[in-house]
């Protein structure tokens, strides 16, 4: 069942514009993630889909039909929250069954069918052994699985998840994330998942919508938003390490365009960037991920643009090392598996892969040439 928001604006009574003309289509069976910093409007978007908040303007469609006036209970969506919201005095089984019991008549289920559904959901989520326990006798991960089983037993046409894993420790979170993805593969139910954690978004989503200040900044596959960020906000928000941003200007000569900032001068690949003639040549920001800067590249890597700098920081990160290298007045970070042999104050050569660089104008918009959309659920 597809879900869409069409130019949805939500203004709370206190005047806060939580959603500003949000347009978003989630295809049938898709796993979509809405990600963004705290306060960007993610939860509001989910609550508008669930019917817990009314849109001030615009339409919510569920399965093609405008659902603005459909009460939450009739939308056939199940929501799972960060706080598991389990009933403490009920057993695991009763908690799972409860949501069905409330709707049994409307769903036209016999008592046996209701029990079978609740047991099946418990089995799928590996709760078979725990059915008699109370929530307080469970770990956080188990409680979240009960909340999931309760939502699943309803067999909704849409799952809505609001930061369901944020109360779990890192390892359980990682495991539960996998289980969720697997569950989605098995059940094939349209899923909208909200998180502030970009890594979680990247690993879970078929497509992700990055939000900031109530508006959608970019929608795309994880690779799209990582490799071709639409603007500086997305570029800075997505990625395991922060992208390097360098403010400077663009100059042109017979050999082509270059990005220049103090001691840094780097060639800009002609095929990658498109600039309006009217754009101010003096106010550009170059963006390049630490992964696109190689430490001491081999001589035959002639495609890399080289600069020398001095190591100002060495941060071990397990299998690799993140280095801060100062070139003129700028410090850029790069990552290296061999970096552990590098010491502070040492001079090193950096190889910039400019085919993976980004250029942003003073409003933050990307100057990358638009690429032909490479597929995705809605083409
Ligand atoms: P978080 O990750 O912190 O939960 P979020 O991205 O989910 O944030 P929302 O909860 O959707 O953000 O809130 C968006 C904006 O609307 C915020 O500025 C918030 O303070 C405001 N807001 C949320 N709920 C209400 C409300 N009931 N009344 C007034 N303002 C609200």
GROMACS .gro file of C-alpha atoms and ligand atoms in nm:
model
  410
    1UNK     CA    1   0.000   0.000   0.000
    2UNK     CA    2   0.160   0.328  -0.111
    3UNK     CA    3   0.166   0.624   0.125
    4UNK     CA    4   0.211   0.982   0.019
    5UNK     CA    5   0.224   1.329   0.155
    6UNK     CA    6   0.127   1.597  -0.093
    7UNK     CA    7   0.244   1.950  -0.008
    8UNK     CA    8   0.173   1.882   0.357
    9UNK     CA    9   0.220   2.173   0.594
   10UNK     CA   10   0.173   2.137   0.966
   11UNK     CA   11   0.160   2.446   1.184
   12UNK     CA   12   0.116   2.374   1.556
   13UNK     CA   13  -0.112   2.604   1.758
   14UNK     CA   14   0.199   2.775   1.902
   15UNK     CA   15   0.294   2.883   1.548
   16UNK     CA   16   0.579   2.630   1.495
   17UNK     CA   17   0.589   2.521   1.131
   18UNK     CA   18   0.686   2.157   1.182
   19UNK     CA   19   0.627   2.055   0.819
   20UNK     CA   20   0.666   2.299   0.534
   21UNK     CA   21   0.516   2.180   0.205
   22UNK     CA   22   0.641   1.824   0.240
   23UNK     CA   23   0.588   1.604  -0.064
   24UNK     CA   24   0.692   1.243  -0.033
   25UNK     CA   25   0.574   0.920  -0.193
   26UNK     CA   26   0.651   0.583  -0.039
   27UNK     CA   27   0.589   0.299  -0.278
   28UNK     CA   28   0.401  -0.019  -0.196
   29UNK     CA   29   0.622  -0.251   0.013
   30UNK     CA   30   0.902   0.001   0.027
   31UNK     CA   31   1.115   0.053   0.340
   32UNK     CA   32   1.149   0.431   0.358
   33UNK     CA   33   1.344   0.614   0.624
   34UNK     CA   34   1.289   0.975   0.724
   35UNK     CA   35   1.607   1.108   0.880
   36UNK     CA   36   1.715   1.445   1.011
   37UNK     CA   37   1.833   1.630   1.319
   38UNK     CA   38   1.621   1.678   1.629
   39UNK     CA   39   1.323   1.903   1.569
   40UNK     CA   40   1.326   1.877   1.188
   41UNK     CA   41   0.969   1.742   1.180
   42UNK     CA   42   1.020   1.366   1.138
   43UNK     CA   43   0.786   1.260   1.415
   44UNK     CA   44   0.526   1.509   1.300
   45UNK     CA   45   0.539   1.358   0.949
   46UNK     CA   46   0.481   1.012   1.095
   47UNK     CA   47   0.198   1.131   1.319
   48UNK     CA   48   0.028   1.300   1.026
   49UNK     CA   49   0.045   0.970   0.833
   50UNK     CA   50  -0.094   0.784   1.135
   51UNK     CA   51  -0.373   1.039   1.177
   52UNK     CA   52  -0.258   1.142   1.525
   53UNK     CA   53  -0.205   1.496   1.394
   54UNK     CA   54  -0.407   1.672   1.130
   55UNK     CA   55  -0.226   1.843   0.842
   56UNK     CA   56  -0.284   2.218   0.832
   57UNK     CA   57  -0.269   2.207   0.452
   58UNK     CA   58  -0.209   1.936   0.192
   59UNK     CA   59  -0.316   1.575   0.155
   60UNK     CA   60  -0.217   1.243   0.305
   61UNK     CA   61  -0.290   0.952   0.077
   62UNK     CA   62  -0.290   0.590   0.186
   63UNK     CA   63  -0.332   0.340  -0.094
   64UNK     CA   64  -0.416   0.624  -0.333
   65UNK     CA   65  -0.712   0.751  -0.128
   66UNK     CA   66  -0.704   1.084   0.051
   67UNK     CA   67  -0.698   0.989   0.419
   68UNK     CA   68  -0.709   1.336   0.580
   69UNK     CA   69  -1.046   1.272   0.743
   70UNK     CA   70  -1.001   0.899   0.814
   71UNK     CA   71  -0.966   0.836   1.191
   72UNK     CA   72  -0.637   0.671   1.301
   73UNK     CA   73  -0.804   0.338   1.390
   74UNK     CA   74  -0.937   0.304   1.036
   75UNK     CA   75  -0.614   0.384   0.855
   76UNK     CA   76  -0.480   0.030   0.886
   77UNK     CA   77  -0.141   0.153   1.002
   78UNK     CA   78   0.048   0.026   1.308
   79UNK     CA   79   0.291   0.250   1.488
   80UNK     CA   80   0.586   0.140   1.703
   81UNK     CA   81   0.745   0.397   1.932
   82UNK     CA   82   1.076   0.442   2.104
   83UNK     CA   83   0.906   0.388   2.441
   84UNK     CA   84   0.765   0.043   2.392
   85UNK     CA   85   0.434   0.140   2.553
   86UNK     CA   86   0.367  -0.210   2.687
   87UNK     CA   87   0.110  -0.271   2.960
   88UNK     CA   88   0.314  -0.360   3.271
   89UNK     CA   89   0.042  -0.572   3.434
   90UNK     CA   90  -0.006  -0.791   3.125
   91UNK     CA   91   0.209  -1.084   3.016
   92UNK     CA   92   0.400  -1.079   2.688
   93UNK     CA   93   0.125  -1.284   2.526
   94UNK     CA   94  -0.152  -1.059   2.657
   95UNK     CA   95   0.030  -0.752   2.538
   96UNK     CA   96   0.055  -0.896   2.187
   97UNK     CA   97  -0.304  -1.014   2.183
   98UNK     CA   98  -0.443  -0.693   2.329
   99UNK     CA   99  -0.428  -0.489   2.008
  100UNK     CA  100  -0.619  -0.767   1.830
  101UNK     CA  101  -0.872  -0.809   2.105
  102UNK     CA  102  -0.961  -0.440   2.074
  103UNK     CA  103  -1.024  -0.483   1.703
  104UNK     CA  104  -1.142  -0.843   1.688
  105UNK     CA  105  -1.501  -0.765   1.588
  106UNK     CA  106  -1.405  -0.503   1.334
  107UNK     CA  107  -1.148  -0.741   1.182
  108UNK     CA  108  -1.406  -1.021   1.181
  109UNK     CA  109  -1.175  -1.262   1.367
  110UNK     CA  110  -1.285  -1.560   1.574
  111UNK     CA  111  -1.116  -1.607   1.912
  112UNK     CA  112  -0.912  -1.894   1.771
  113UNK     CA  113  -0.798  -1.690   1.475
  114UNK     CA  114  -0.701  -1.409   1.709
  115UNK     CA  115  -0.494  -1.644   1.925
  116UNK     CA  116  -0.329  -1.801   1.622
  117UNK     CA  117  -0.227  -1.461   1.491
  118UNK     CA  118  -0.085  -1.348   1.824
  119UNK     CA  119   0.113  -1.672   1.858
  120UNK     CA  120   0.244  -1.651   1.505
  121UNK     CA  121   0.368  -1.295   1.558
  122UNK     CA  122   0.536  -1.404   1.882
  123UNK     CA  123   0.703  -1.696   1.707
  124UNK     CA  124   0.830  -1.487   1.416
  125UNK     CA  125   0.990  -1.249   1.665
  126UNK     CA  126   1.144  -1.528   1.871
  127UNK     CA  127   0.930  -1.463   2.180
  128UNK     CA  128   0.789  -1.816   2.214
  129UNK     CA  129   0.972  -1.886   2.539
  130UNK     CA  130   0.880  -1.555   2.698
  131UNK     CA  131   0.504  -1.546   2.656
  132UNK     CA  132   0.426  -1.574   3.028
  133UNK     CA  133   0.666  -1.302   3.144
  134UNK     CA  134   0.579  -0.947   3.239
  135UNK     CA  135   0.751  -0.659   3.056
  136UNK     CA  136   0.967  -0.574   3.359
  137UNK     CA  137   1.122  -0.924   3.335
  138UNK     CA  138   1.250  -0.856   2.983
  139UNK     CA  139   1.556  -0.683   2.839
  140UNK     CA  140   1.509  -0.366   2.633
  141UNK     CA  141   1.561  -0.559   2.308
  142UNK     CA  142   1.299  -0.817   2.409
  143UNK     CA  143   1.051  -0.546   2.504
  144UNK     CA  144   1.094  -0.382   2.168
  145UNK     CA  145   1.032  -0.718   2.004
  146UNK     CA  146   0.706  -0.750   2.197
  147UNK     CA  147   0.604  -0.405   2.071
  148UNK     CA  148   0.691  -0.519   1.719
  149UNK     CA  149   0.498  -0.844   1.757
  150UNK     CA  150   0.195  -0.648   1.881
  151UNK     CA  151   0.209  -0.426   1.572
  152UNK     CA  152   0.269  -0.725   1.344
  153UNK     CA  153  -0.021  -0.930   1.480
  154UNK     CA  154  -0.256  -0.665   1.353
  155UNK     CA  155  -0.129  -0.733   0.999
  156UNK     CA  156  -0.147  -0.365   0.909
  157UNK     CA  157  -0.095  -0.242   0.558
  158UNK     CA  158   0.159   0.014   0.674
  159UNK     CA  159   0.415   0.005   0.956
  160UNK     CA  160   0.526   0.331   1.112
  161UNK     CA  161   0.834   0.327   1.333
  162UNK     CA  162   0.938   0.622   1.546
  163UNK     CA  163   1.299   0.575   1.661
  164UNK     CA  164   1.214   0.222   1.782
  165UNK     CA  165   1.574   0.127   1.857
  166UNK     CA  166   1.705   0.432   2.037
  167UNK     CA  167   1.670   0.286   2.386
  168UNK     CA  168   1.882  -0.018   2.302
  169UNK     CA  169   2.255  -0.060   2.353
  170UNK     CA  170   2.473  -0.050   2.042
  171UNK     CA  171   2.495  -0.423   1.991
  172UNK     CA  172   2.126  -0.502   2.046
  173UNK     CA  173   2.044  -0.212   1.823
  174UNK     CA  174   2.255  -0.353   1.546
  175UNK     CA  175   2.099  -0.700   1.584
  176UNK     CA  176   1.744  -0.567   1.601
  177UNK     CA  177   1.811  -0.355   1.293
  178UNK     CA  178   1.900  -0.669   1.102
  179UNK     CA  179   1.594  -0.848   1.228
  180UNK     CA  180   1.374  -0.559   1.125
  181UNK     CA  181   1.514  -0.560   0.776
  182UNK     CA  182   1.467  -0.935   0.754
  183UNK     CA  183   1.114  -0.903   0.886
  184UNK     CA  184   1.039  -0.646   0.619
  185UNK     CA  185   1.167  -0.885   0.353
  186UNK     CA  186   0.942  -1.160   0.484
  187UNK     CA  187   0.629  -0.953   0.540
  188UNK     CA  188   0.661  -0.707   0.250
  189UNK     CA  189   0.464  -0.431   0.421
  190UNK     CA  190   0.514  -0.065   0.339
  191UNK     CA  191   0.728   0.077   0.616
  192UNK     CA  192   0.810   0.431   0.719
  193UNK     CA  193   1.088   0.452   0.975
  194UNK     CA  194   1.197   0.769   1.151
  195UNK     CA  195   1.543   0.818   1.300
  196UNK     CA  196   1.796   1.093   1.368
  197UNK     CA  197   2.076   0.843   1.308
  198UNK     CA  198   2.205   0.866   0.954
  199UNK     CA  199   2.391   0.536   0.977
  200UNK     CA  200   2.069   0.361   1.077
  201UNK     CA  201   1.892   0.530   0.786
  202UNK     CA  202   2.161   0.423   0.540
  203UNK     CA  203   2.156   0.060   0.652
  204UNK     CA  204   1.777   0.021   0.669
  205UNK     CA  205   1.624   0.228   0.394
  206UNK     CA  206   1.548   0.132   0.036
  207UNK     CA  207   1.523   0.507   0.003
  208UNK     CA  208   1.577   0.779   0.256
  209UNK     CA  209   1.430   1.125   0.287
  210UNK     CA  210   1.662   1.373   0.456
  211UNK     CA  211   1.476   1.650   0.638
  212UNK     CA  212   1.582   1.980   0.788
  213UNK     CA  213   1.365   2.258   0.932
  214UNK     CA  214   1.040   2.098   0.825
  215UNK     CA  215   1.133   2.040   0.463
  216UNK     CA  216   1.262   1.748   0.266
  217UNK     CA  217   1.614   1.825   0.144
  218UNK     CA  218   1.664   1.515  -0.068
  219UNK     CA  219   1.500   1.181  -0.135
  220UNK     CA  220   1.700   0.896  -0.281
  221UNK     CA  221   1.869   0.563  -0.228
  222UNK     CA  222   2.138   0.559   0.042
  223UNK     CA  223   2.402   0.570  -0.234
  224UNK     CA  224   2.234   0.871  -0.398
  225UNK     CA  225   2.231   1.085  -0.089
  226UNK     CA  226   2.581   0.977   0.012
  227UNK     CA  227   2.749   1.016  -0.326
  228UNK     CA  228   2.536   1.290  -0.481
  229UNK     CA  229   2.410   1.512  -0.200
  230UNK     CA  230   2.171   1.777  -0.330
  231UNK     CA  231   2.306   2.042  -0.097
  232UNK     CA  232   2.555   2.117   0.172
  233UNK     CA  233   2.319   2.023   0.452
  234UNK     CA  234   2.275   1.668   0.318
  235UNK     CA  235   2.648   1.641   0.244
  236UNK     CA  236   2.730   1.732   0.603
  237UNK     CA  237   2.458   1.520   0.761
  238UNK     CA  238   2.525   1.192   0.582
  239UNK     CA  239   2.849   0.995   0.609
  240UNK     CA  240   3.039   0.810   0.880
  241UNK     CA  241   3.295   1.089   0.910
  242UNK     CA  242   3.213   1.455   0.848
  243UNK     CA  243   3.278   1.575   0.495
  244UNK     CA  244   3.561   1.829   0.458
  245UNK     CA  245   3.429   2.171   0.360
  246UNK     CA  246   3.666   2.435   0.230
  247UNK     CA  247   3.552   2.789   0.146
  248UNK     CA  248   3.719   2.943  -0.159
  249UNK     CA  249   3.674   3.061  -0.516
  250UNK     CA  250   3.661   2.917  -0.862
  251UNK     CA  251   3.909   3.039  -1.123
  252UNK     CA  252   3.935   2.944  -1.489
  253UNK     CA  253   4.225   2.931  -1.731
  254UNK     CA  254   4.300   2.750  -2.055
  255UNK     CA  255   4.350   2.421  -1.869
  256UNK     CA  256   4.006   2.438  -1.712
  257UNK     CA  257   3.857   2.542  -1.380
  258UNK     CA  258   4.028   2.527  -1.046
  259UNK     CA  259   3.913   2.562  -0.690
  260UNK     CA  260   4.142   2.793  -0.496
  261UNK     CA  261   4.157   2.863  -0.123
  262UNK     CA  262   4.474   3.004   0.025
  263UNK     CA  263   4.748   2.740  -0.029
  264UNK     CA  264   4.503   2.496  -0.184
  265UNK     CA  265   4.456   2.481  -0.561
  266UNK     CA  266   4.272   2.183  -0.706
  267UNK     CA  267   4.141   2.111  -1.057
  268UNK     CA  268   3.762   2.086  -1.093
  269UNK     CA  269   3.652   1.806  -1.325
  270UNK     CA  270   3.467   1.963  -1.618
  271UNK     CA  271   3.226   1.673  -1.651
  272UNK     CA  272   3.109   1.699  -1.295
  273UNK     CA  273   3.010   2.057  -1.235
  274UNK     CA  274   2.779   2.296  -1.401
  275UNK     CA  275   2.780   2.657  -1.297
  276UNK     CA  276   2.552   2.936  -1.384
  277UNK     CA  277   2.734   3.229  -1.548
  278UNK     CA  278   2.583   3.458  -1.290
  279UNK     CA  279   2.712   3.264  -0.992
  280UNK     CA  280   2.959   3.455  -0.778
  281UNK     CA  281   3.305   3.303  -0.848
  282UNK     CA  282   3.429   3.407  -0.506
  283UNK     CA  283   3.186   3.225  -0.284
  284UNK     CA  284   3.207   2.852  -0.327
  285UNK     CA  285   3.256   2.566  -0.089
  286UNK     CA  286   3.439   2.255  -0.193
  287UNK     CA  287   3.324   1.937  -0.023
  288UNK     CA  288   3.526   1.619  -0.022
  289UNK     CA  289   3.484   1.315   0.198
  290UNK     CA  290   3.781   1.185   0.398
  291UNK     CA  291   3.746   0.862   0.195
  292UNK     CA  292   3.820   1.050  -0.126
  293UNK     CA  293   4.157   1.176  -0.003
  294UNK     CA  294   4.439   0.926  -0.018
  295UNK     CA  295   4.745   0.937   0.199
  296UNK     CA  296   5.079   0.906   0.014
  297UNK     CA  297   4.927   0.773  -0.309
  298UNK     CA  298   5.140   0.563  -0.543
  299UNK     CA  299   5.308   0.750  -0.831
  300UNK     CA  300   5.091   0.582  -1.097
  301UNK     CA  301   4.770   0.725  -0.948
  302UNK     CA  302   4.794   1.016  -1.190
  303UNK     CA  303   4.421   1.089  -1.166
  304UNK     CA  304   4.465   1.226  -0.813
  305UNK     CA  305   4.538   1.593  -0.747
  306UNK     CA  306   4.829   1.618  -0.505
  307UNK     CA  307   4.893   1.857  -0.217
  308UNK     CA  308   5.146   1.846   0.063
  309UNK     CA  309   5.053   1.907   0.423
  310UNK     CA  310   5.156   1.848   0.777
  311UNK     CA  311   4.987   1.593   1.004
  312UNK     CA  312   4.815   1.777   1.288
  313UNK     CA  313   4.598   1.498   1.436
  314UNK     CA  314   4.611   1.119   1.446
  315UNK     CA  315   4.295   0.941   1.565
  316UNK     CA  316   4.301   0.560   1.575
  317UNK     CA  317   3.962   0.408   1.485
  318UNK     CA  318   4.031   0.037   1.506
  319UNK     CA  319   4.117  -0.097   1.163
  320UNK     CA  320   4.206   0.248   1.033
  321UNK     CA  321   4.326   0.587   1.138
  322UNK     CA  322   4.171   0.926   1.079
  323UNK     CA  323   4.429   1.195   1.016
  324UNK     CA  324   4.399   1.569   1.030
  325UNK     CA  325   4.639   1.719   0.776
  326UNK     CA  326   4.703   2.092   0.761
  327UNK     CA  327   4.754   2.238   0.416
  328UNK     CA  328   4.827   2.611   0.439
  329UNK     CA  329   4.560   2.741   0.677
  330UNK     CA  330   4.313   2.457   0.615
  331UNK     CA  331   4.296   2.126   0.797
  332UNK     CA  332   4.141   1.837   0.609
  333UNK     CA  333   4.072   1.490   0.739
  334UNK     CA  334   4.145   1.171   0.555
  335UNK     CA  335   4.139   0.809   0.657
  336UNK     CA  336   4.405   0.552   0.609
  337UNK     CA  337   4.467   0.192   0.697
  338UNK     CA  338   4.838   0.266   0.702
  339UNK     CA  339   4.808   0.585   0.897
  340UNK     CA  340   4.928   0.421   1.217
  341UNK     CA  341   5.282   0.468   1.092
  342UNK     CA  342   5.223   0.840   1.054
  343UNK     CA  343   5.316   1.078   1.330
  344UNK     CA  344   5.212   1.428   1.420
  345UNK     CA  345   5.405   1.707   1.248
  346UNK     CA  346   5.523   1.474   0.973
  347UNK     CA  347   5.492   1.609   0.615
  348UNK     CA  348   5.275   1.392   0.392
  349UNK     CA  349   5.138   1.398   0.040
  350UNK     CA  350   4.761   1.381  -0.009
  351UNK     CA  351   4.590   1.264  -0.330
  352UNK     CA  352   4.247   1.427  -0.384
  353UNK     CA  353   4.007   1.227  -0.599
  354UNK     CA  354   3.831   1.526  -0.752
  355UNK     CA  355   3.585   1.306  -0.939
  356UNK     CA  356   3.434   1.248  -0.594
  357UNK     CA  357   3.438   1.612  -0.489
  358UNK     CA  358   3.136   1.839  -0.447
  359UNK     CA  359   3.091   2.207  -0.505
  360UNK     CA  360   2.829   2.414  -0.324
  361UNK     CA  361   2.724   2.770  -0.401
  362UNK     CA  362   2.674   3.030  -0.132
  363UNK     CA  363   2.315   2.915  -0.073
  364UNK     CA  364   2.446   2.562  -0.017
  365UNK     CA  365   2.305   2.413  -0.338
  366UNK     CA  366   2.518   2.157  -0.518
  367UNK     CA  367   2.672   2.250  -0.850
  368UNK     CA  368   2.699   1.886  -0.957
  369UNK     CA  369   2.544   1.808  -1.293
  370UNK     CA  370   2.209   1.642  -1.246
  371UNK     CA  371   2.240   1.273  -1.312
  372UNK     CA  372   1.976   1.063  -1.476
  373UNK     CA  373   1.773   0.902  -1.198
  374UNK     CA  374   1.902   0.550  -1.170
  375UNK     CA  375   1.588   0.364  -1.087
  376UNK     CA  376   1.425   0.325  -0.748
  377UNK     CA  377   1.080   0.214  -0.651
  378UNK     CA  378   0.889   0.490  -0.824
  379UNK     CA  379   1.117   0.533  -1.125
  380LIG     P1  380   1.310   1.465   1.755
  380LIG     O1  381   1.409   1.383   1.680
  380LIG     O2  382   1.372   1.556   1.857
  380LIG     O3  383   1.193   1.387   1.807
  380LIG     P2  384   1.156   1.550   1.523
  380LIG     O4  385   1.237   1.570   1.400
  380LIG     O5  386   1.078   1.427   1.535
  380LIG     O6  387   1.249   1.572   1.650
  380LIG     P3  388   0.908   1.689   1.569
  380LIG     O7  389   0.880   1.619   1.696
  380LIG     O8  390   0.828   1.651   1.450
  380LIG     O9  391   1.062   1.677   1.531
  380LIG    O10  392   0.895   1.844   1.595
  380LIG     C1  393   0.908   1.942   1.493
  380LIG     C2  394   0.894   2.080   1.553
  380LIG    O11  395   0.761   2.099   1.602
  380LIG     C3  396   0.983   2.109   1.672
  380LIG    O12  397   1.024   2.242   1.666
  380LIG     C4  398   0.895   2.082   1.792
  380LIG    O13  399   0.937   2.160   1.902
  380LIG     C5  400   0.761   2.127   1.740
  380LIG     N1  401   0.649   2.051   1.801
  380LIG     C6  402   0.635   1.916   1.804
  380LIG     N2  403   0.519   1.880   1.862
  380LIG     C7  404   0.457   1.996   1.897
  380LIG     C8  405   0.332   2.027   1.961
  380LIG     N3  406   0.248   1.930   1.998
  380LIG     N4  407   0.303   2.156   1.980
  380LIG     C9  408   0.387   2.254   1.941
  380LIG     N5  409   0.506   2.232   1.881
  380LIG    C10  410   0.541   2.106   1.857
   0.00000   0.00000   0.00000
